Every structure is written in C-alpha cells, then in structure tokens.
C-alpha cells in the first residue's frame, strides 16, 4: 500500500511539474498539537513544531517535505511573486495547491491557493535566505485537517 501510494504521489507531482526524484514525500506529520508562531523577521526562517518533529523523525531517511511556504517582506506583509521567482530560478520546486477552509457563520467551504515547496533535509538546512524576506514553513491542512490533495497541485 505504501509503495502504491508513493507511486501515485510521484506520478501526480511529475504530471503537475513538481519533480520529486525517487524519494518518499512527506505531506503531513501529526504531533497532536498546534501553536502560534511569530511572523518571521527579514533573514529569518520560522518552522512549525510539526515540521521540526517530522525532520527529527525522518532524519536518516531519504525524504522530501512538501510544505507550505509563506514569504514576508520587511513590514511583515506577505510577499509572493518576486521571491518565488528567485527561488524557482535557483531550482526549487514551487507549486500552487487548491486548499479549503470553513468560513463564515454558516461554515461553508472557502477555497484558496497555497504555495508549496518541495525540500530535502539538506535543502531545509541550507535554504538560501534573502535578507529582504522572512520565511514560514509548515505542513498545510484543509478545514477538516486533511492534508493537501496532490491532484490539486500545479506548477507555480
């Protein structure tokens, strides 16, 4: 089952332009808790506890992490296009995923796009931080806490 699922994930990502190589892709890691995190300052990376726990758990394994990437400018405002272009030009696999959450008083699904990046442990350790931006990495979930649906991923 695990190998079949991995084959499906890799096939879907290759079809959408997000290459994976021949490694396991980690899209989520449940530690049973969530937290609040500060907006990263320019030149700083903030990672959630889930991502840190996953990195520790898979430390000696050949895996890549498919994580949500949020980039902030020097004023703490989300920034996208310029820094995403720089990261893409450096060879990083950036994708856009269709996600959803519950919103409003009636709890209807509200859809939004999220930018994901595919990173190995060594790429996380040596991430090319720009002093102009702060970076936030986390696993991303839909409103029902389901992980990203790989059928909804497109190359950025």
mmCIF file of C-alpha atoms in Angstrom:
data_model
loop_
_atom_site.group_PDB
_atom_site.id
_atom_site.type_symbol
_atom_site.label_atom_id
_atom_site.label_comp_id
_atom_site.label_asym_id
_atom_site.label_seq_id
_atom_site.Cartn_x
_atom_site.Cartn_y
_atom_site.Cartn_z
ATOM 1 C CA UNK A 1 0.000 0.000 0.000
ATOM 2 C CA UNK A 2 2.741 2.485 0.963
ATOM 3 C CA UNK A 3 4.661 1.888 -2.293
ATOM 4 C CA UNK A 4 1.452 2.213 -4.325
ATOM 5 C CA UNK A 5 0.586 5.483 -2.606
ATOM 6 C CA UNK A 6 4.115 6.778 -3.132
ATOM 7 C CA UNK A 7 3.935 5.868 -6.835
ATOM 8 C CA UNK A 8 0.651 7.756 -7.156
ATOM 9 C CA UNK A 9 2.083 10.799 -5.374
ATOM 10 C CA UNK A 10 5.203 10.852 -7.526
ATOM 11 C CA UNK A 11 3.172 10.349 -10.711
ATOM 12 C CA UNK A 12 0.806 13.178 -9.809
ATOM 13 C CA UNK A 13 3.640 15.521 -8.949
ATOM 14 C CA UNK A 14 5.558 14.720 -12.113
ATOM 15 C CA UNK A 15 2.414 15.328 -14.158
ATOM 16 C CA UNK A 16 1.923 18.697 -12.493
ATOM 17 C CA UNK A 17 5.535 19.788 -12.932
ATOM 18 C CA UNK A 18 6.748 19.329 -9.352
ATOM 19 C CA UNK A 19 9.557 16.835 -9.617
ATOM 20 C CA UNK A 20 10.330 14.583 -6.675
ATOM 21 C CA UNK A 21 13.101 12.259 -7.728
ATOM 22 C CA UNK A 22 12.900 8.773 -6.237
ATOM 23 C CA UNK A 23 12.214 9.567 -2.576
ATOM 24 C CA UNK A 24 9.322 9.460 -0.119
ATOM 25 C CA UNK A 25 7.316 12.694 0.037
ATOM 26 C CA UNK A 26 6.165 13.813 3.479
ATOM 27 C CA UNK A 27 2.997 15.941 3.265
ATOM 28 C CA UNK A 28 1.960 15.902 6.928
ATOM 29 C CA UNK A 29 3.085 14.826 10.371
ATOM 30 C CA UNK A 30 0.730 14.788 13.326
ATOM 31 C CA UNK A 31 2.131 15.647 16.749
ATOM 32 C CA UNK A 32 -1.312 16.204 18.273
ATOM 33 C CA UNK A 33 -0.786 19.870 18.999
ATOM 34 C CA UNK A 34 -0.746 23.167 17.213
ATOM 35 C CA UNK A 35 0.681 26.511 18.127
ATOM 36 C CA UNK A 36 1.016 30.164 17.328
ATOM 37 C CA UNK A 37 4.137 31.352 15.599
ATOM 38 C CA UNK A 38 5.587 34.808 15.140
ATOM 39 C CA UNK A 39 5.825 36.434 11.739
ATOM 40 C CA UNK A 40 9.423 35.842 10.648
ATOM 41 C CA UNK A 41 11.718 38.848 10.502
ATOM 42 C CA UNK A 42 13.756 39.520 7.349
ATOM 43 C CA UNK A 43 16.517 36.924 7.065
ATOM 44 C CA UNK A 44 14.731 34.541 9.462
ATOM 45 C CA UNK A 45 13.042 31.157 8.977
ATOM 46 C CA UNK A 46 10.199 30.034 11.246
ATOM 47 C CA UNK A 47 9.140 26.365 11.163
ATOM 48 C CA UNK A 48 6.217 24.797 12.974
ATOM 49 C CA UNK A 49 6.613 22.105 15.604
ATOM 50 C CA UNK A 50 5.116 19.540 13.209
ATOM 51 C CA UNK A 51 7.788 20.174 10.605
ATOM 52 C CA UNK A 52 10.536 20.108 13.223
ATOM 53 C CA UNK A 53 9.199 16.803 14.600
ATOM 54 C CA UNK A 54 8.991 15.317 11.098
ATOM 55 C CA UNK A 55 12.568 16.367 10.381
ATOM 56 C CA UNK A 56 13.708 14.664 13.563
ATOM 57 C CA UNK A 57 11.664 11.538 12.841
ATOM 58 C CA UNK A 58 12.966 11.197 9.267
ATOM 59 C CA UNK A 59 16.491 12.498 9.985
ATOM 60 C CA UNK A 60 18.335 9.491 8.496
ATOM 61 C CA UNK A 61 15.845 8.764 5.706
ATOM 62 C CA UNK A 62 15.878 9.896 2.083
ATOM 63 C CA UNK A 63 12.709 12.009 2.105
ATOM 64 C CA UNK A 64 11.477 15.345 0.863
ATOM 65 C CA UNK A 65 8.979 17.561 2.621
ATOM 66 C CA UNK A 66 6.114 19.175 0.719
ATOM 67 C CA UNK A 67 5.448 22.232 2.850
ATOM 68 C CA UNK A 68 3.521 25.459 2.701
ATOM 69 C CA UNK A 69 5.801 28.440 2.117
ATOM 70 C CA UNK A 70 4.816 31.917 3.195
ATOM 71 C CA UNK A 71 7.219 34.782 2.499
ATOM 72 C CA UNK A 72 7.017 38.090 4.388
ATOM 73 C CA UNK A 73 8.560 41.428 3.492
ATOM 74 C CA UNK A 74 10.356 43.779 5.890
ATOM 75 C CA UNK A 75 6.992 45.166 7.066
ATOM 76 C CA UNK A 76 5.636 41.729 7.976
ATOM 77 C CA UNK A 77 3.318 41.680 4.958
ATOM 78 C CA UNK A 78 3.008 38.587 2.766
ATOM 79 C CA UNK A 79 5.122 38.842 -0.400
ATOM 80 C CA UNK A 80 4.935 36.419 -3.249
ATOM 81 C CA UNK A 81 5.991 36.862 -6.810
ATOM 82 C CA UNK A 82 9.485 38.350 -6.609
ATOM 83 C CA UNK A 83 10.904 35.929 -4.064
ATOM 84 C CA UNK A 84 9.123 32.928 -5.560
ATOM 85 C CA UNK A 85 10.723 33.750 -8.910
ATOM 86 C CA UNK A 86 14.167 33.890 -7.268
ATOM 87 C CA UNK A 87 13.670 30.526 -5.560
ATOM 88 C CA UNK A 88 12.402 28.953 -8.804
ATOM 89 C CA UNK A 89 15.447 30.298 -10.649
ATOM 90 C CA UNK A 90 17.640 28.562 -8.051
ATOM 91 C CA UNK A 91 15.994 25.237 -8.952
ATOM 92 C CA UNK A 92 13.486 24.856 -6.125
ATOM 93 C CA UNK A 93 10.188 23.115 -6.961
ATOM 94 C CA UNK A 94 7.369 25.532 -6.142
ATOM 95 C CA UNK A 95 3.749 24.539 -6.687
ATOM 96 C CA UNK A 96 0.328 26.024 -6.103
ATOM 97 C CA UNK A 97 -2.294 23.885 -4.365
ATOM 98 C CA UNK A 98 -6.028 24.452 -4.099
ATOM 99 C CA UNK A 99 -6.926 24.277 -0.389
ATOM 100 C CA UNK A 100 -10.105 24.954 1.568
ATOM 101 C CA UNK A 101 -11.233 26.038 4.998
ATOM 102 C CA UNK A 102 -14.560 26.640 6.698
ATOM 103 C CA UNK A 103 -15.633 30.274 6.801
ATOM 104 C CA UNK A 104 -18.497 32.484 7.800
ATOM 105 C CA UNK A 105 -21.248 31.815 10.278
ATOM 106 C CA UNK A 106 -22.703 29.091 8.051
ATOM 107 C CA UNK A 107 -19.408 27.160 7.873
ATOM 108 C CA UNK A 108 -19.286 26.956 4.087
ATOM 109 C CA UNK A 109 -16.111 25.843 2.384
ATOM 110 C CA UNK A 110 -13.938 28.704 1.245
ATOM 111 C CA UNK A 111 -11.211 27.870 -1.293
ATOM 112 C CA UNK A 112 -7.787 29.485 -1.583
ATOM 113 C CA UNK A 113 -4.443 28.869 -3.246
ATOM 114 C CA UNK A 114 -1.371 27.979 -1.206
ATOM 115 C CA UNK A 115 2.229 27.922 -2.400
ATOM 116 C CA UNK A 116 4.108 24.725 -1.581
ATOM 117 C CA UNK A 117 7.788 23.979 -1.858
ATOM 118 C CA UNK A 118 9.441 20.576 -2.061
ATOM 119 C CA UNK A 119 12.578 20.400 0.111
ATOM 120 C CA UNK A 120 15.021 17.739 1.237
ATOM 121 C CA UNK A 121 16.612 17.870 4.687
ATOM 122 C CA UNK A 122 19.803 19.345 3.242
ATOM 123 C CA UNK A 123 17.800 21.959 1.313
ATOM 124 C CA UNK A 124 15.995 22.943 4.512
ATOM 125 C CA UNK A 125 19.307 23.238 6.354
ATOM 126 C CA UNK A 126 20.911 25.361 3.641
ATOM 127 C CA UNK A 127 17.850 27.304 2.498
ATOM 128 C CA UNK A 128 19.009 30.424 0.596
ATOM 129 C CA UNK A 129 17.510 33.102 2.813
ATOM 130 C CA UNK A 130 17.332 36.626 1.442
ATOM 131 C CA UNK A 131 17.889 39.365 3.998
ATOM 132 C CA UNK A 132 14.857 41.146 2.493
ATOM 133 C CA UNK A 133 12.349 38.440 3.483
ATOM 134 C CA UNK A 134 11.207 36.243 6.342
ATOM 135 C CA UNK A 135 10.113 32.655 5.643
ATOM 136 C CA UNK A 136 7.468 30.491 7.266
ATOM 137 C CA UNK A 137 7.410 26.702 6.638
ATOM 138 C CA UNK A 138 4.653 24.358 7.776
ATOM 139 C CA UNK A 139 2.578 21.426 6.643
ATOM 140 C CA UNK A 140 -0.770 22.666 5.372
ATOM 141 C CA UNK A 141 -4.203 21.186 6.000
ATOM 142 C CA UNK A 142 -7.731 21.731 4.782
ATOM 143 C CA UNK A 143 -10.528 22.746 7.136
ATOM 144 C CA UNK A 144 -11.162 19.140 8.141
ATOM 145 C CA UNK A 145 -7.427 18.657 8.841
ATOM 146 C CA UNK A 146 -6.901 16.544 5.703
ATOM 147 C CA UNK A 147 -3.517 17.121 4.043
ATOM 148 C CA UNK A 148 -3.037 18.689 0.647
ATOM 149 C CA UNK A 149 -4.775 16.814 -2.183
ATOM 150 C CA UNK A 150 -1.995 16.098 -4.646
ATOM 151 C CA UNK A 151 -4.482 16.104 -7.542
ATOM 152 C CA UNK A 152 -4.895 19.846 -6.955
ATOM 153 C CA UNK A 153 -1.221 20.779 -7.329
ATOM 154 C CA UNK A 154 0.037 22.825 -10.258
ATOM 155 C CA UNK A 155 3.496 24.145 -11.046
ATOM 156 C CA UNK A 156 3.933 27.747 -9.957
#
